Amino acid sequence: MNEGLFGTSITDIIKKRISVRTYIDRPLTPELKEKIQKYFPVSTGPFGGHLRFDFLESNMFKESNVKLGTYGVIRGVSTYLVAVIEKGSRDLEDFGYLLEKVILLATSLGLGTCWLGGTFKKSEFGKAIEQKDQEILPCITPIGYPSSKKSLIDSAMRFTAGSKNRKEWDELFFSGNFGQRLSKAEAGKYSIPLEMVRLAPSASNKQPWRIIKENNKNHFFLQHTKGYSKFMAYDLQRVDMGIAMCHFELTAQEQGIKGKWEISDPGSISKPLDTDYVVSWVEEV
C-alpha cells in the first residue's frame, strides 16, 4: 500500500492534483524540503534512469547572469524543482515517471506544482543546475503554496487546456486489439489503475497513451499527435507516457496487484497510424 509512502491513498492524491500557476510568494520550509529530498534519491525509473535534482530559489541569482523565467506563465513562485537525467534510449519516459512521483508527493504535502515543458527558459535553468553535456532538462515544475487568487493567464490556460474535458474511457483503453473497446467491467481490478491513467496530466492535455489489456498484460502505446513535437526541444509525449506509467504502477500496487514493467512488444497487434509500442505491465501469476 502507498499510504505509508505518501501519507494517504494514491488515488486521492491523483484526484487532488491540479496544475497551479499562481502562488503565494513564500519559500518552502526547510522541513518540507527535507521530506522531498529524503524521498527523491531512492527512486529509479522503470528503464533504469536516475534524476539529479535541486531546489532553485527565484531570488538566488539576483547578482548573477542567470535569469530564471517562465514567460509570465507562473506568478508569485519562490521555488522551482529542477531535474535533469542522463541521455538514454528511454530517458524521457524515466524522467516523466520519476518527476511525477515527486509531484504526487508534493501534492500529498499540500504543495502546488505545474508541469512546464515549453514555457520556461531552458538555457537559464540549465545554467542554474549546472547541466552537464550528457544530461537533458525536458521539464521543470514550480513548487510552493497555491494562491487562492488566479492570474488572468492562469485562468485562460486552464480554460484552453481543458483539463476537465478529458478523453472518455473507451477512447483510451482496449481489449486484445485496437478494434475492441475495453469496458470497465472487463477491466476488473484494473479499472482503478486505468482510471488514474486517464486522470494523468499531459502536455496540452493530449492524453497520448493507449493501453491494450491482454490476459495478464497491459500494453502501453504512444499515439503521437501529428506535428506536436516538431517545434519542441524534446518529445514531451514520451514524458507523458512516463507520467501515465507512474500513475498506473502506484495505483496497481495500492490495489494489491503485483507486477513489473517489461518490454514485450505484442507484434501481432495491428497499430493505428503514428502509434508506437512503449512497454507492458506484466502481472505476476
PDB file of C-alpha atoms in Angstrom:
ATOM      1  CA  MET A   1       0.000   0.000   0.000  1.00  0.00           C
ATOM      2  CA  ASN A   2       1.230   3.510  -0.740  1.00  0.00           C
ATOM      3  CA  GLU A   3      -0.365   5.153   2.271  1.00  0.00           C
ATOM      4  CA  GLY A   4       2.903   4.642   4.157  1.00  0.00           C
ATOM      5  CA  LEU A   5       4.845   6.428   1.429  1.00  0.00           C
ATOM      6  CA  PHE A   6       2.521   9.344   0.665  1.00  0.00           C
ATOM      7  CA  GLY A   7       0.507   9.518   3.870  1.00  0.00           C
ATOM      8  CA  THR A   8      -2.824   8.933   2.154  1.00  0.00           C
ATOM      9  CA  SER A   9      -4.377   6.960  -0.693  1.00  0.00           C
ATOM     10  CA  ILE A  10      -2.618   7.487  -4.017  1.00  0.00           C
ATOM     11  CA  THR A  11      -5.978   7.677  -5.797  1.00  0.00           C
ATOM     12  CA  ASP A  12      -6.988  10.568  -3.534  1.00  0.00           C
ATOM     13  CA  ILE A  13      -3.714  12.351  -4.287  1.00  0.00           C
ATOM     14  CA  ILE A  14      -4.074  11.883  -8.051  1.00  0.00           C
ATOM     15  CA  LYS A  15      -7.632  13.241  -7.934  1.00  0.00           C
ATOM     16  CA  LYS A  16      -6.467  16.208  -5.843  1.00  0.00           C
ATOM     17  CA  ARG A  17      -3.519  17.195  -8.047  1.00  0.00           C
ATOM     18  CA  ILE A  18      -4.102  20.158 -10.369  1.00  0.00           C
ATOM     19  CA  SER A  19      -1.780  22.474 -12.271  1.00  0.00           C
ATOM     20  CA  VAL A  20      -1.060  25.515 -10.092  1.00  0.00           C
ATOM     21  CA  ARG A  21       0.261  28.618 -11.866  1.00  0.00           C
ATOM     22  CA  THR A  22      -0.342  31.293  -9.185  1.00  0.00           C
ATOM     23  CA  TYR A  23       1.495  31.048  -5.851  1.00  0.00           C
ATOM     24  CA  ILE A  24       1.955  32.815  -2.550  1.00  0.00           C
ATOM     25  CA  ASP A  25       5.431  34.332  -2.669  1.00  0.00           C
ATOM     26  CA  ARG A  26       6.824  32.403   0.278  1.00  0.00           C
ATOM     27  CA  PRO A  27       9.803  29.997   0.357  1.00  0.00           C
ATOM     28  CA  LEU A  28       9.273  26.356   1.254  1.00  0.00           C
ATOM     29  CA  THR A  29      10.004  25.487   4.860  1.00  0.00           C
ATOM     30  CA  PRO A  30      13.214  23.522   5.484  1.00  0.00           C
ATOM     31  CA  GLU A  31      11.049  20.672   6.838  1.00  0.00           C
ATOM     32  CA  LEU A  32       9.125  20.306   3.567  1.00  0.00           C
ATOM     33  CA  LYS A  33      12.303  20.449   1.510  1.00  0.00           C
ATOM     34  CA  GLU A  34      13.864  17.775   3.697  1.00  0.00           C
ATOM     35  CA  LYS A  35      10.881  15.445   3.263  1.00  0.00           C
ATOM     36  CA  ILE A  36      11.102  15.707  -0.502  1.00  0.00           C
ATOM     37  CA  GLN A  37      14.897  15.411  -0.588  1.00  0.00           C
ATOM     38  CA  LYS A  38      14.823  12.273   1.568  1.00  0.00           C
ATOM     39  CA  TYR A  39      12.312  10.615  -0.726  1.00  0.00           C
ATOM     40  CA  PHE A  40      13.780  11.558  -4.072  1.00  0.00           C
ATOM     41  CA  PRO A  41      17.115   9.663  -4.225  1.00  0.00           C
ATOM     42  CA  VAL A  42      15.535   6.247  -3.588  1.00  0.00           C
ATOM     43  CA  SER A  43      13.661   6.281  -6.891  1.00  0.00           C
ATOM     44  CA  THR A  44      14.827   4.563 -10.066  1.00  0.00           C
ATOM     45  CA  GLY A  45      12.890   4.759 -13.296  1.00  0.00           C
ATOM     46  CA  PRO A  46      11.412   1.607 -14.864  1.00  0.00           C
ATOM     47  CA  PHE A  47      14.127   1.764 -17.540  1.00  0.00           C
ATOM     48  CA  GLY A  48      16.961   2.324 -15.045  1.00  0.00           C
ATOM     49  CA  GLY A  49      17.275   6.104 -15.145  1.00  0.00           C
ATOM     50  CA  HIS A  50      18.096   8.328 -12.161  1.00  0.00           C
ATOM     51  CA  LEU A  51      17.308  12.015 -11.755  1.00  0.00           C
ATOM     52  CA  ARG A  52      19.640  14.659 -10.426  1.00  0.00           C
ATOM     53  CA  PHE A  53      17.611  17.487  -8.971  1.00  0.00           C
ATOM     54  CA  ASP A  54      17.779  20.664  -6.958  1.00  0.00           C
ATOM     55  CA  PHE A  55      15.512  23.304  -5.475  1.00  0.00           C
ATOM     56  CA  LEU A  56      16.200  26.663  -7.090  1.00  0.00           C
ATOM     57  CA  GLU A  57      15.034  29.806  -5.322  1.00  0.00           C
ATOM     58  CA  SER A  58      13.966  32.599  -7.661  1.00  0.00           C
ATOM     59  CA  ASN A  59      15.985  35.147  -5.664  1.00  0.00           C
ATOM     60  CA  MET A  60      19.187  33.075  -5.609  1.00  0.00           C
ATOM     61  CA  PHE A  61      20.531  34.547  -8.834  1.00  0.00           C
ATOM     62  CA  LYS A  62      19.802  38.263  -8.476  1.00  0.00           C
ATOM     63  CA  GLU A  63      23.504  39.125  -8.599  1.00  0.00           C
ATOM     64  CA  SER A  64      24.428  36.616 -11.317  1.00  0.00           C
ATOM     65  CA  ASN A  65      23.885  36.414 -15.071  1.00  0.00           C
ATOM     66  CA  VAL A  66      21.255  33.675 -14.633  1.00  0.00           C
ATOM     67  CA  LYS A  67      17.695  34.895 -15.237  1.00  0.00           C
ATOM     68  CA  LEU A  68      15.105  32.269 -14.335  1.00  0.00           C
ATOM     69  CA  GLY A  69      11.863  32.808 -16.185  1.00  0.00           C
ATOM     70  CA  THR A  70       8.642  31.187 -17.363  1.00  0.00           C
ATOM     71  CA  TYR A  71       7.419  33.793 -19.901  1.00  0.00           C
ATOM     72  CA  GLY A  72       4.790  35.075 -17.489  1.00  0.00           C
ATOM     73  CA  VAL A  73       3.021  31.728 -17.153  1.00  0.00           C
ATOM     74  CA  ILE A  74       3.843  31.292 -13.445  1.00  0.00           C
ATOM     75  CA  ARG A  75       3.179  34.044 -10.897  1.00  0.00           C
ATOM     76  CA  GLY A  76       4.393  34.517  -7.328  1.00  0.00           C
ATOM     77  CA  VAL A  77       6.577  31.420  -7.169  1.00  0.00           C
ATOM     78  CA  SER A  78       9.620  31.407  -4.890  1.00  0.00           C
ATOM     79  CA  THR A  79      10.932  27.893  -5.592  1.00  0.00           C
ATOM     80  CA  TYR A  80      11.400  25.668  -8.615  1.00  0.00           C
ATOM     81  CA  LEU A  81      12.160  21.967  -8.599  1.00  0.00           C
ATOM     82  CA  VAL A  82      14.572  21.398 -11.477  1.00  0.00           C
ATOM     83  CA  ALA A  83      15.700  17.933 -12.533  1.00  0.00           C
ATOM     84  CA  VAL A  84      17.987  16.515 -15.202  1.00  0.00           C
ATOM     85  CA  ILE A  85      18.503  12.962 -16.381  1.00  0.00           C
ATOM     86  CA  GLU A  86      21.317  11.335 -18.330  1.00  0.00           C
ATOM     87  CA  LYS A  87      20.687  10.742 -22.007  1.00  0.00           C
ATOM     88  CA  GLY A  88      19.483   7.240 -22.882  1.00  0.00           C
ATOM     89  CA  SER A  89      17.074   5.312 -25.079  1.00  0.00           C
ATOM     90  CA  ARG A  90      14.159   5.733 -22.631  1.00  0.00           C
ATOM     91  CA  ASP A  91      15.340   8.857 -20.819  1.00  0.00           C
ATOM     92  CA  LEU A  92      12.155  10.901 -21.333  1.00  0.00           C
ATOM     93  CA  GLU A  93       9.885   8.113 -20.083  1.00  0.00           C
ATOM     94  CA  ASP A  94      12.013   7.660 -16.951  1.00  0.00           C
ATOM     95  CA  PHE A  95      12.036  11.435 -16.452  1.00  0.00           C
ATOM     96  CA  GLY A  96       8.235  11.657 -16.541  1.00  0.00           C
ATOM     97  CA  TYR A  97       7.814   8.642 -14.277  1.00  0.00           C
ATOM     98  CA  LEU A  98      10.234   9.901 -11.627  1.00  0.00           C
ATOM     99  CA  LEU A  99       9.280  13.575 -11.569  1.00  0.00           C
ATOM    100  CA  GLU A 100       5.567  12.713 -11.373  1.00  0.00           C
ATOM    101  CA  LYS A 101       6.304  10.650  -8.254  1.00  0.00           C
ATOM    102  CA  VAL A 102       7.792  13.738  -6.630  1.00  0.00           C
ATOM    103  CA  ILE A 103       4.888  15.900  -7.816  1.00  0.00           C
ATOM    104  CA  LEU A 104       2.439  13.460  -6.206  1.00  0.00           C
ATOM    105  CA  LEU A 105       4.490  13.544  -3.001  1.00  0.00           C
ATOM    106  CA  ALA A 106       4.396  17.357  -3.073  1.00  0.00           C
ATOM    107  CA  THR A 107       0.617  17.218  -3.585  1.00  0.00           C
ATOM    108  CA  SER A 108       0.271  14.983  -0.525  1.00  0.00           C
ATOM    109  CA  LEU A 109       2.158  17.662   1.455  1.00  0.00           C
ATOM    110  CA  GLY A 110      -0.304  20.364   0.399  1.00  0.00           C
ATOM    111  CA  LEU A 111       2.008  21.963  -2.171  1.00  0.00           C
ATOM    112  CA  GLY A 112       1.166  23.151  -5.656  1.00  0.00           C
ATOM    113  CA  THR A 113       3.081  22.184  -8.809  1.00  0.00           C
ATOM    114  CA  CYS A 114       2.758  22.553 -12.574  1.00  0.00           C
ATOM    115  CA  TRP A 115       4.492  20.610 -15.346  1.00  0.00           C
ATOM    116  CA  LEU A 116       6.316  23.079 -17.623  1.00  0.00           C
ATOM    117  CA  GLY A 117       7.806  21.782 -20.857  1.00  0.00           C
ATOM    118  CA  GLY A 118       7.764  24.605 -23.378  1.00  0.00           C
ATOM    119  CA  THR A 119       7.226  27.762 -21.331  1.00  0.00           C
ATOM    120  CA  PHE A 120      10.473  28.199 -19.426  1.00  0.00           C
ATOM    121  CA  LYS A 121      13.968  29.393 -20.325  1.00  0.00           C
ATOM    122  CA  LYS A 122      15.777  26.069 -20.632  1.00  0.00           C
ATOM    123  CA  SER A 123      19.252  27.541 -21.028  1.00  0.00           C
ATOM    124  CA  GLU A 124      18.916  29.648 -17.874  1.00  0.00           C
ATOM    125  CA  PHE A 125      17.621  26.786 -15.737  1.00  0.00           C
ATOM    126  CA  GLY A 126      20.340  24.583 -17.235  1.00  0.00           C
ATOM    127  CA  LYS A 127      22.982  27.084 -16.116  1.00  0.00           C
ATOM    128  CA  ALA A 128      21.453  27.265 -12.653  1.00  0.00           C
ATOM    129  CA  ILE A 129      21.592  23.496 -12.121  1.00  0.00           C
ATOM    130  CA  GLU A 130      24.979  23.217 -13.904  1.00  0.00           C
ATOM    131  CA  GLN A 131      23.590  20.862 -16.533  1.00  0.00           C
ATOM    132  CA  LYS A 132      26.217  18.509 -17.977  1.00  0.00           C
ATOM    133  CA  ASP A 133      26.667  17.583 -21.646  1.00  0.00           C
ATOM    134  CA  GLN A 134      25.249  14.084 -21.133  1.00  0.00           C
ATOM    135  CA  GLU A 135      22.160  15.385 -19.304  1.00  0.00           C
ATOM    136  CA  ILE A 136      18.818  16.623 -20.592  1.00  0.00           C
ATOM    137  CA  LEU A 137      16.370  19.021 -18.960  1.00  0.00           C
ATOM    138  CA  PRO A 138      12.961  18.459 -20.616  1.00  0.00           C
ATOM    139  CA  CYS A 139      10.679  19.959 -17.941  1.00  0.00           C
ATOM    140  CA  ILE A 140      10.611  21.753 -14.623  1.00  0.00           C
ATOM    141  CA  THR A 141       7.945  22.472 -12.024  1.00  0.00           C
ATOM    142  CA  PRO A 142       7.354  25.388  -9.704  1.00  0.00           C
ATOM    143  CA  ILE A 143       6.677  24.130  -6.204  1.00  0.00           C
ATOM    144  CA  GLY A 144       5.045  26.104  -3.441  1.00  0.00           C
ATOM    145  CA  TYR A 145       1.917  27.298  -1.704  1.00  0.00           C
ATOM    146  CA  PRO A 146      -1.074  27.782  -4.038  1.00  0.00           C
ATOM    147  CA  SER A 147      -2.702  31.209  -4.050  1.00  0.00           C
ATOM    148  CA  SER A 148      -6.479  31.443  -3.880  1.00  0.00           C
ATOM    149  CA  LYS A 149      -6.278  34.269  -6.423  1.00  0.00           C
ATOM    150  CA  LYS A 150      -5.741  33.186 -10.031  1.00  0.00           C
ATOM    151  CA  SER A 151      -3.967  35.363 -12.563  1.00  0.00           C
ATOM    152  CA  LEU A 152      -5.653  36.094 -15.892  1.00  0.00           C
ATOM    153  CA  ILE A 153      -3.157  33.929 -17.753  1.00  0.00           C
ATOM    154  CA  ASP A 154      -3.725  31.107 -15.254  1.00  0.00           C
ATOM    155  CA  SER A 155      -7.484  31.226 -15.821  1.00  0.00           C
ATOM    156  CA  ALA A 156      -7.027  31.431 -19.592  1.00  0.00           C
ATOM    157  CA  MET A 157      -4.628  28.468 -19.718  1.00  0.00           C
ATOM    158  CA  ARG A 158      -6.904  26.392 -17.504  1.00  0.00           C
ATOM    159  CA  PHE A 159      -9.771  27.092 -19.885  1.00  0.00           C
ATOM    160  CA  THR A 160      -7.834  26.400 -23.099  1.00  0.00           C
ATOM    161  CA  ALA A 161      -6.097  23.276 -21.764  1.00  0.00           C
ATOM    162  CA  GLY A 162      -9.498  21.799 -20.999  1.00  0.00           C
ATOM    163  CA  SER A 163      -8.177  19.566 -18.218  1.00  0.00           C
ATOM    164  CA  LYS A 164     -11.747  18.806 -17.200  1.00  0.00           C
ATOM    165  CA  ASN A 165     -12.583  17.708 -20.740  1.00  0.00           C
ATOM    166  CA  ARG A 166     -10.530  14.570 -20.843  1.00  0.00           C
ATOM    167  CA  LYS A 167     -10.960  11.786 -23.353  1.00  0.00           C
ATOM    168  CA  GLU A 168     -13.516   9.164 -22.444  1.00  0.00           C
ATOM    169  CA  TRP A 169     -12.512   5.737 -21.169  1.00  0.00           C
ATOM    170  CA  ASP A 170     -13.349   3.944 -24.414  1.00  0.00           C
ATOM    171  CA  GLU A 171     -11.073   6.241 -26.429  1.00  0.00           C
ATOM    172  CA  LEU A 172      -8.017   5.179 -24.426  1.00  0.00           C
ATOM    173  CA  PHE A 173      -8.352   1.558 -23.335  1.00  0.00           C
ATOM    174  CA  PHE A 174      -8.803  -1.568 -25.430  1.00  0.00           C
ATOM    175  CA  SER A 175      -9.224  -5.333 -25.101  1.00  0.00           C
ATOM    176  CA  GLY A 176      -6.875  -7.566 -27.071  1.00  0.00           C
ATOM    177  CA  ASN A 177      -6.521  -5.171 -30.017  1.00  0.00           C
ATOM    178  CA  PHE A 178      -7.293  -1.621 -31.076  1.00  0.00           C
ATOM    179  CA  GLY A 179     -10.583  -2.658 -32.634  1.00  0.00           C
ATOM    180  CA  GLN A 180     -12.172  -3.783 -29.370  1.00  0.00           C
ATOM    181  CA  ARG A 181     -13.034  -1.225 -26.679  1.00  0.00           C
ATOM    182  CA  LEU A 182     -12.366  -2.251 -23.078  1.00  0.00           C
ATOM    183  CA  SER A 183     -15.334  -1.909 -20.732  1.00  0.00           C
ATOM    184  CA  LYS A 184     -14.824  -1.058 -17.068  1.00  0.00           C
ATOM    185  CA  ALA A 185     -16.458  -4.366 -16.149  1.00  0.00           C
ATOM    186  CA  GLU A 186     -13.995  -6.257 -18.337  1.00  0.00           C
ATOM    187  CA  ALA A 187     -11.079  -4.299 -16.879  1.00  0.00           C
ATOM    188  CA  GLY A 188     -11.994  -5.678 -13.443  1.00  0.00           C
ATOM    189  CA  LYS A 189      -9.336  -4.948 -10.838  1.00  0.00           C
ATOM    190  CA  TYR A 190      -7.503  -2.774 -13.371  1.00  0.00           C
ATOM    191  CA  SER A 191     -10.394  -0.335 -13.678  1.00  0.00           C
ATOM    192  CA  ILE A 192      -8.988   1.960 -10.958  1.00  0.00           C
ATOM    193  CA  PRO A 193      -5.340   1.962 -12.209  1.00  0.00           C
ATOM    194  CA  LEU A 194      -6.606   2.707 -15.719  1.00  0.00           C
ATOM    195  CA  GLU A 195      -8.866   5.487 -14.492  1.00  0.00           C
ATOM    196  CA  MET A 196      -5.890   7.039 -12.673  1.00  0.00           C
ATOM    197  CA  VAL A 197      -4.010   6.942 -16.002  1.00  0.00           C
ATOM    198  CA  ARG A 198      -6.952   8.754 -17.608  1.00  0.00           C
ATOM    199  CA  LEU A 199      -6.608  11.488 -14.966  1.00  0.00           C
ATOM    200  CA  ALA A 200      -2.857  11.913 -15.512  1.00  0.00           C
ATOM    201  CA  PRO A 201      -1.527  15.288 -16.686  1.00  0.00           C
ATOM    202  CA  SER A 202      -0.158  15.519 -20.222  1.00  0.00           C
ATOM    203  CA  ALA A 203       1.274  18.202 -22.495  1.00  0.00           C
ATOM    204  CA  SER A 204      -1.617  20.323 -23.797  1.00  0.00           C
ATOM    205  CA  ASN A 205      -3.900  17.637 -22.340  1.00  0.00           C
ATOM    206  CA  LYS A 206      -3.398  15.464 -25.456  1.00  0.00           C
ATOM    207  CA  GLN A 207      -3.540  12.202 -23.442  1.00  0.00           C
ATOM    208  CA  PRO A 208      -1.352  10.271 -25.910  1.00  0.00           C
ATOM    209  CA  TRP A 209      -1.412   6.956 -24.046  1.00  0.00           C
ATOM    210  CA  ARG A 210      -3.351   3.966 -25.376  1.00  0.00           C
ATOM    211  CA  ILE A 211      -3.478   0.731 -23.391  1.00  0.00           C
ATOM    212  CA  ILE A 212      -4.446  -2.747 -24.570  1.00  0.00           C
ATOM    213  CA  LYS A 213      -5.342  -5.272 -21.873  1.00  0.00           C
ATOM    214  CA  GLU A 214      -4.397  -8.784 -22.931  1.00  0.00           C
ATOM    215  CA  ASN A 215      -4.791 -11.517 -20.298  1.00  0.00           C
ATOM    216  CA  ASN A 216      -2.270 -10.707 -17.529  1.00  0.00           C
ATOM    217  CA  LYS A 217      -0.602  -7.920 -19.540  1.00  0.00           C
ATOM    218  CA  ASN A 218      -1.366  -4.269 -20.113  1.00  0.00           C
ATOM    219  CA  HIS A 219       0.439  -2.997 -23.226  1.00  0.00           C
ATOM    220  CA  PHE A 220       1.212   0.733 -23.278  1.00  0.00           C
ATOM    221  CA  PHE A 221       1.288   2.516 -26.646  1.00  0.00           C
ATOM    222  CA  LEU A 222       2.047   6.127 -27.538  1.00  0.00           C
ATOM    223  CA  GLN A 223      -0.293   7.664 -30.099  1.00  0.00           C
ATOM    224  CA  HIS A 224       1.621  10.677 -31.373  1.00  0.00           C
ATOM    225  CA  THR A 225      -0.200  13.920 -32.042  1.00  0.00           C
ATOM    226  CA  LYS A 226       0.872  14.742 -35.593  1.00  0.00           C
ATOM    227  CA  GLY A 227       3.311  17.647 -35.688  1.00  0.00           C
ATOM    228  CA  TYR A 228       3.105  18.281 -31.941  1.00  0.00           C
ATOM    229  CA  SER A 229       6.790  17.743 -31.121  1.00  0.00           C
ATOM    230  CA  LYS A 230       8.102  19.364 -34.312  1.00  0.00           C
ATOM    231  CA  PHE A 231       8.901  22.677 -32.656  1.00  0.00           C
ATOM    232  CA  MET A 232       9.717  21.275 -29.191  1.00  0.00           C
ATOM    233  CA  ALA A 233      13.209  20.669 -27.844  1.00  0.00           C
ATOM    234  CA  TYR A 234      12.039  17.252 -26.614  1.00  0.00           C
ATOM    235  CA  ASP A 235       9.187  14.866 -27.404  1.00  0.00           C
ATOM    236  CA  LEU A 236       7.028  15.742 -24.408  1.00  0.00           C
ATOM    237  CA  GLN A 237       4.549  12.999 -25.260  1.00  0.00           C
ATOM    238  CA  ARG A 238       7.210  10.481 -24.250  1.00  0.00           C
ATOM    239  CA  VAL A 239       7.375  12.292 -20.891  1.00  0.00           C
ATOM    240  CA  ASP A 240       3.579  11.896 -20.736  1.00  0.00           C
ATOM    241  CA  MET A 241       3.984   8.130 -21.113  1.00  0.00           C
ATOM    242  CA  GLY A 242       6.268   8.054 -18.071  1.00  0.00           C
ATOM    243  CA  ILE A 243       3.676  10.008 -16.082  1.00  0.00           C
ATOM    244  CA  ALA A 244       0.984   7.503 -17.109  1.00  0.00           C
ATOM    245  CA  MET A 245       3.229   4.604 -16.096  1.00  0.00           C
ATOM    246  CA  CYS A 246       3.766   6.195 -12.693  1.00  0.00           C
ATOM    247  CA  HIS A 247       0.015   6.553 -12.069  1.00  0.00           C
ATOM    248  CA  PHE A 248      -0.686   3.003 -13.224  1.00  0.00           C
ATOM    249  CA  GLU A 249       2.059   1.364 -11.153  1.00  0.00           C
ATOM    250  CA  LEU A 250       1.403   3.222  -7.903  1.00  0.00           C
ATOM    251  CA  THR A 251      -2.332   2.574  -8.126  1.00  0.00           C
ATOM    252  CA  ALA A 252      -1.877  -1.097  -9.045  1.00  0.00           C
ATOM    253  CA  GLN A 253       0.390  -1.530  -6.041  1.00  0.00           C
ATOM    254  CA  GLU A 254      -2.170   0.134  -3.798  1.00  0.00           C
ATOM    255  CA  GLN A 255      -4.796  -2.282  -5.155  1.00  0.00           C
ATOM    256  CA  GLY A 256      -2.537  -5.213  -4.229  1.00  0.00           C
ATOM    257  CA  ILE A 257      -1.726  -6.099  -7.843  1.00  0.00           C
ATOM    258  CA  LYS A 258       1.826  -7.412  -8.179  1.00  0.00           C
ATOM    259  CA  GLY A 259       3.629  -7.000 -11.465  1.00  0.00           C
ATOM    260  CA  LYS A 260       6.536  -5.421 -13.290  1.00  0.00           C
ATOM    261  CA  TRP A 261       7.410  -3.469 -16.420  1.00  0.00           C
ATOM    262  CA  GLU A 262       8.711  -5.453 -19.369  1.00  0.00           C
ATOM    263  CA  ILE A 263       9.461  -4.562 -22.962  1.00  0.00           C
ATOM    264  CA  SER A 264       7.444  -7.313 -24.615  1.00  0.00           C
ATOM    265  CA  ASP A 265       6.209  -5.968 -27.939  1.00  0.00           C
ATOM    266  CA  PRO A 266       2.970  -7.724 -28.989  1.00  0.00           C
ATOM    267  CA  GLY A 267       3.903  -7.549 -32.655  1.00  0.00           C
ATOM    268  CA  SER A 268       0.738  -9.356 -33.723  1.00  0.00           C
ATOM    269  CA  ILE A 269      -1.381  -6.339 -32.733  1.00  0.00           C
ATOM    270  CA  SER A 270      -2.167  -4.060 -35.661  1.00  0.00           C
ATOM    271  CA  LYS A 271      -1.453  -0.446 -34.645  1.00  0.00           C
ATOM    272  CA  PRO A 272      -3.153   2.750 -35.811  1.00  0.00           C
ATOM    273  CA  LEU A 273      -1.149   5.341 -37.713  1.00  0.00           C
ATOM    274  CA  ASP A 274       1.505   7.221 -35.685  1.00  0.00           C
ATOM    275  CA  THR A 275       1.210   4.762 -32.786  1.00  0.00           C
ATOM    276  CA  ASP A 276       4.262   3.119 -31.177  1.00  0.00           C
ATOM    277  CA  TYR A 277       4.583   0.387 -28.583  1.00  0.00           C
ATOM    278  CA  VAL A 278       6.376   1.510 -25.408  1.00  0.00           C
ATOM    279  CA  VAL A 279       6.214  -1.083 -22.611  1.00  0.00           C
ATOM    280  CA  SER A 280       3.990  -3.667 -20.912  1.00  0.00           C
ATOM    281  CA  TRP A 281       2.867  -4.131 -17.320  1.00  0.00           C
ATOM    282  CA  VAL A 282       3.010  -7.875 -16.659  1.00  0.00           C
ATOM    283  CA  GLU A 283       1.109  -9.180 -13.657  1.00  0.00           C
ATOM    284  CA  GLU A 284       2.610 -11.941 -11.554  1.00  0.00           C
ATOM    285  CA  VAL A 285       0.558 -15.118 -11.873  1.00  0.00           C
TER     286      VAL A 285
END
